[in-house]
């Protein structure tokens, strides 16, 4: 379960968060789900999405694309 850090040192557990599209707090995709885990490799923030919204074709909202620096070839 992911622990979100908020301003002022407060934290919010993922269990207190609802899905972005439908607002349900139930049946959220876990961080170990392949779809969510893949998004975390590309983005620093992934908003919660429930199973039914994901199956209906909706995408999770993401922020903070991770930048990967390519190494230059040595000549």
GROMACS .gro file of N, CA and C in nm:
model
  225
    1UNK      N    1   0.084  -0.117   0.000
    1UNK     CA    2   0.000   0.000   0.000
    1UNK      C    3   0.089   0.124   0.000
    2UNK      N    4   0.063   0.216  -0.090
    2UNK     CA    5   0.145   0.335  -0.106
    2UNK      C    6   0.103   0.442  -0.006
    3UNK      N    7   0.200   0.510   0.054
    3UNK     CA    8   0.176   0.616   0.151
    3UNK      C    9   0.212   0.747   0.082
    4UNK      N   10   0.114   0.834   0.062
    4UNK     CA   11   0.136   0.961  -0.006
    4UNK      C   12   0.173   1.068   0.095
    5UNK      N   13   0.280   1.142   0.070
    5UNK     CA   14   0.323   1.249   0.159
    5UNK      C   15   0.259   1.380   0.114
    6UNK      N   16   0.195   1.449   0.206
    6UNK     CA   17   0.128   1.575   0.177
    6UNK      C   18   0.203   1.690   0.244
    7UNK      N   19   0.164   1.812   0.211
    7UNK     CA   20   0.224   1.931   0.272
    7UNK      C   21   0.206   1.929   0.423
    8UNK      N   22   0.299   1.983   0.495
    8UNK     CA   23   0.291   1.991   0.640
    8UNK      C   24   0.325   1.863   0.711
    9UNK      N   25   0.385   1.767   0.640
    9UNK     CA   26   0.426   1.643   0.702
    9UNK      C   27   0.315   1.541   0.719
   10UNK      N   28   0.195   1.573   0.674
   10UNK     CA   29   0.084   1.478   0.683
   10UNK      C   30   0.098   1.372   0.575
   11UNK      N   31   0.043   1.256   0.599
   11UNK     CA   32   0.045   1.151   0.499
   11UNK      C   33  -0.096   1.097   0.479
   12UNK      N   34  -0.118   1.037   0.364
   12UNK     CA   35  -0.248   0.984   0.328
   12UNK      C   36  -0.228   0.844   0.274
   13UNK      N   37  -0.295   0.747   0.335
   13UNK     CA   38  -0.284   0.610   0.287
   13UNK      C   39  -0.369   0.592   0.163
   14UNK      N   40  -0.324   0.505   0.073
   14UNK     CA   41  -0.397   0.480  -0.050
   14UNK      C   42  -0.537   0.428  -0.023
   15UNK      N   43  -0.557   0.361   0.089
   15UNK     CA   44  -0.690   0.309   0.122
   15UNK      C   45  -0.791   0.420   0.146
   16UNK      N   46  -0.746   0.543   0.171
   16UNK     CA   47  -0.834   0.657   0.193
   16UNK      C   48  -0.864   0.731   0.063
   17UNK      N   49  -0.811   0.685  -0.047
   17UNK     CA   50  -0.823   0.751  -0.176
   17UNK      C   51  -0.927   0.679  -0.260
   18UNK      N   52  -0.997   0.754  -0.343
   18UNK     CA   53  -1.096   0.693  -0.432
   18UNK      C   54  -1.046   0.698  -0.576
   19UNK      N   55  -1.108   0.620  -0.661
   19UNK     CA   56  -1.069   0.613  -0.802
   19UNK      C   57  -1.092   0.749  -0.869
   20UNK      N   58  -1.007   0.783  -0.962
   20UNK     CA   59  -1.010   0.912  -1.028
   20UNK      C   60  -1.138   0.932  -1.110
   21UNK      N   61  -1.179   0.833  -1.187
   21UNK     CA   62  -1.290   0.850  -1.280
   21UNK      C   63  -1.427   0.834  -1.214
   22UNK      N   64  -1.447   0.731  -1.133
   22UNK     CA   65  -1.581   0.702  -1.080
   22UNK      C   66  -1.596   0.738  -0.932
   23UNK      N   67  -1.486   0.758  -0.861
   23UNK     CA   68  -1.492   0.797  -0.721
   23UNK      C   69  -1.509   0.684  -0.622
   24UNK      N   70  -1.508   0.560  -0.669
   24UNK     CA   71  -1.524   0.448  -0.577
   24UNK      C   72  -1.395   0.422  -0.499
   25UNK      N   73  -1.407   0.395  -0.369
   25UNK     CA   74  -1.288   0.361  -0.292
   25UNK      C   75  -1.258   0.211  -0.296
   26UNK      N   76  -1.346   0.134  -0.361
   26UNK     CA   77  -1.332  -0.012  -0.365
   26UNK      C   78  -1.268  -0.058  -0.495
   27UNK      N   79  -1.209  -0.174  -0.491
   27UNK     CA   80  -1.149  -0.245  -0.604
   27UNK      C   81  -1.051  -0.162  -0.685
   28UNK      N   82  -0.964  -0.088  -0.615
   28UNK     CA   83  -0.859  -0.012  -0.683
   28UNK      C   84  -0.749  -0.107  -0.727
   29UNK      N   85  -0.690  -0.079  -0.842
   29UNK     CA   86  -0.576  -0.159  -0.888
   29UNK      C   87  -0.460  -0.136  -0.793
   30UNK      N   88  -0.392  -0.241  -0.755
   30UNK     CA   89  -0.281  -0.236  -0.662
   30UNK      C   90  -0.152  -0.197  -0.735
   31UNK      N   91  -0.052  -0.152  -0.659
   31UNK     CA   92   0.078  -0.117  -0.719
   31UNK      C   93   0.145  -0.236  -0.787
   32UNK      N   94   0.109  -0.358  -0.748
   32UNK     CA   95   0.170  -0.476  -0.807
   32UNK      C   96   0.103  -0.517  -0.938
   33UNK      N   97  -0.011  -0.454  -0.973
   33UNK     CA   98  -0.076  -0.480  -1.101
   33UNK      C   99   0.019  -0.440  -1.213
   34UNK      N  100   0.027  -0.520  -1.318
   34UNK     CA  101   0.122  -0.497  -1.428
   34UNK      C  102   0.103  -0.359  -1.491
   35UNK      N  103  -0.021  -0.317  -1.512
   35UNK     CA  104  -0.050  -0.186  -1.574
   35UNK      C  105   0.002  -0.072  -1.486
   36UNK      N  106  -0.029  -0.076  -1.357
   36UNK     CA  107   0.013   0.030  -1.265
   36UNK      C  108   0.164   0.027  -1.244
   37UNK      N  109   0.222  -0.091  -1.230
   37UNK     CA  110   0.367  -0.103  -1.212
   37UNK      C  111   0.442  -0.046  -1.331
   38UNK      N  112   0.391  -0.070  -1.452
   38UNK     CA  113   0.454  -0.015  -1.573
   38UNK      C  114   0.447   0.138  -1.573
   39UNK      N  115   0.334   0.194  -1.531
   39UNK     CA  116   0.322   0.340  -1.525
   39UNK      C  117   0.419   0.400  -1.425
   40UNK      N  118   0.441   0.333  -1.312
   40UNK     CA  119   0.536   0.384  -1.212
   40UNK      C  120   0.681   0.381  -1.262
   41UNK      N  121   0.711   0.299  -1.362
   41UNK     CA  122   0.846   0.303  -1.419
   41UNK      C  123   0.864   0.425  -1.509
   42UNK      N  124   0.753   0.483  -1.556
   42UNK     CA  125   0.758   0.597  -1.648
   42UNK      C  126   0.721   0.730  -1.583
   43UNK      N  127   0.641   0.725  -1.475
   43UNK     CA  128   0.591   0.847  -1.411
   43UNK      C  129   0.610   0.839  -1.260
   44UNK      N  130   0.627   0.955  -1.196
   44UNK     CA  131   0.645   0.956  -1.051
   44UNK      C  132   0.511   0.957  -0.977
   45UNK      N  133   0.403   1.002  -1.042
   45UNK     CA  134   0.271   1.004  -0.979
   45UNK      C  135   0.171   0.933  -1.069
   46UNK      N  136   0.100   0.837  -1.012
   46UNK     CA  137  -0.005   0.764  -1.083
   46UNK      C  138  -0.129   0.769  -0.995
   47UNK      N  139  -0.235   0.833  -1.045
   47UNK     CA  140  -0.361   0.842  -0.968
   47UNK      C  141  -0.430   0.707  -0.967
   48UNK      N  142  -0.503   0.676  -0.860
   48UNK     CA  143  -0.571   0.547  -0.848
   48UNK      C  144  -0.678   0.528  -0.956
   49UNK      N  145  -0.692   0.405  -1.001
   49UNK     CA  146  -0.795   0.368  -1.097
   49UNK      C  147  -0.852   0.234  -1.052
   50UNK      N  148  -0.984   0.219  -1.065
   50UNK     CA  149  -1.047   0.094  -1.021
   50UNK      C  150  -1.050  -0.007  -1.136
   51UNK      N  151  -1.078  -0.130  -1.101
   51UNK     CA  152  -1.079  -0.240  -1.198
   51UNK      C  153  -1.183  -0.216  -1.307
   52UNK      N  154  -1.304  -0.173  -1.270
   52UNK     CA  155  -1.410  -0.157  -1.370
   52UNK      C  156  -1.380  -0.042  -1.467
   53UNK      N  157  -1.322   0.067  -1.419
   53UNK     CA  158  -1.284   0.177  -1.510
   53UNK      C  159  -1.174   0.132  -1.606
   54UNK      N  160  -1.078   0.057  -1.555
   54UNK     CA  161  -0.968   0.008  -1.640
   54UNK      C  162  -1.021  -0.087  -1.746
   55UNK      N  163  -1.114  -0.177  -1.708
   55UNK     CA  164  -1.170  -0.271  -1.804
   55UNK      C  165  -1.258  -0.202  -1.907
   56UNK      N  166  -1.311  -0.084  -1.874
   56UNK     CA  167  -1.393  -0.010  -1.970
   56UNK      C  168  -1.308   0.075  -2.064
   57UNK      N  169  -1.174   0.068  -2.048
   57UNK     CA  170  -1.083   0.136  -2.140
   57UNK      C  171  -1.028   0.268  -2.092
   58UNK      N  172  -1.060   0.309  -1.972
   58UNK     CA  173  -1.008   0.435  -1.919
   58UNK      C  174  -0.864   0.418  -1.876
   59UNK      N  175  -0.788   0.526  -1.887
   59UNK     CA  176  -0.646   0.527  -1.849
   59UNK      C  177  -0.629   0.597  -1.715
   60UNK      N  178  -0.527   0.559  -1.643
   60UNK     CA  179  -0.493   0.626  -1.517
   60UNK      C  180  -0.429   0.761  -1.548
   61UNK      N  181  -0.455   0.860  -1.465
   61UNK     CA  182  -0.395   0.993  -1.480
   61UNK      C  183  -0.255   0.988  -1.421
   62UNK      N  184  -0.158   1.042  -1.494
   62UNK     CA  185  -0.019   1.039  -1.449
   62UNK      C  186   0.042   1.179  -1.454
   63UNK      N  187   0.144   1.202  -1.372
   63UNK     CA  188   0.221   1.326  -1.370
   63UNK      C  189   0.367   1.292  -1.350
   64UNK      N  190   0.451   1.386  -1.385
   64UNK     CA  191   0.593   1.374  -1.355
   64UNK      C  192   0.665   1.267  -1.434
   65UNK      N  193   0.667   1.284  -1.566
   65UNK     CA  194   0.738   1.187  -1.650
   65UNK      C  195   0.884   1.179  -1.608
   66UNK      N  196   0.932   1.058  -1.591
   66UNK     CA  197   1.071   1.037  -1.552
   66UNK      C  198   1.158   1.054  -1.675
   67UNK      N  199   1.264   1.129  -1.659
   67UNK     CA  200   1.355   1.156  -1.770
   67UNK      C  201   1.472   1.058  -1.763
   68UNK      N  202   1.502   0.997  -1.875
   68UNK     CA  203   1.613   0.904  -1.883
   68UNK      C  204   1.720   0.965  -1.972
   69UNK      N  205   1.840   0.980  -1.919
   69UNK     CA  206   1.950   1.039  -1.993
   69UNK      C  207   2.021   0.928  -2.069
   70UNK      N  208   2.034   0.949  -2.200
   70UNK     CA  209   2.104   0.851  -2.283
   70UNK      C  210   2.254   0.875  -2.272
   71UNK      N  211   2.328   0.769  -2.257
   71UNK     CA  212   2.473   0.780  -2.251
   71UNK      C  213   2.527   0.802  -2.392
   72UNK      N  214   2.625   0.892  -2.402
   72UNK     CA  215   2.687   0.918  -2.532
   72UNK      C  216   2.792   0.813  -2.559
   73UNK      N  217   2.803   0.776  -2.684
   73UNK     CA  218   2.905   0.678  -2.722
   73UNK      C  219   3.042   0.744  -2.722
   74UNK      N  220   3.140   0.672  -2.671
   74UNK     CA  221   3.278   0.720  -2.667
   74UNK      C  222   3.343   0.684  -2.799
   75UNK      N  223   3.404   0.783  -2.863
   75UNK     CA  224   3.469   0.759  -2.993
   75UNK      C  225   3.615   0.729  -2.978
   0.00000   0.00000   0.00000
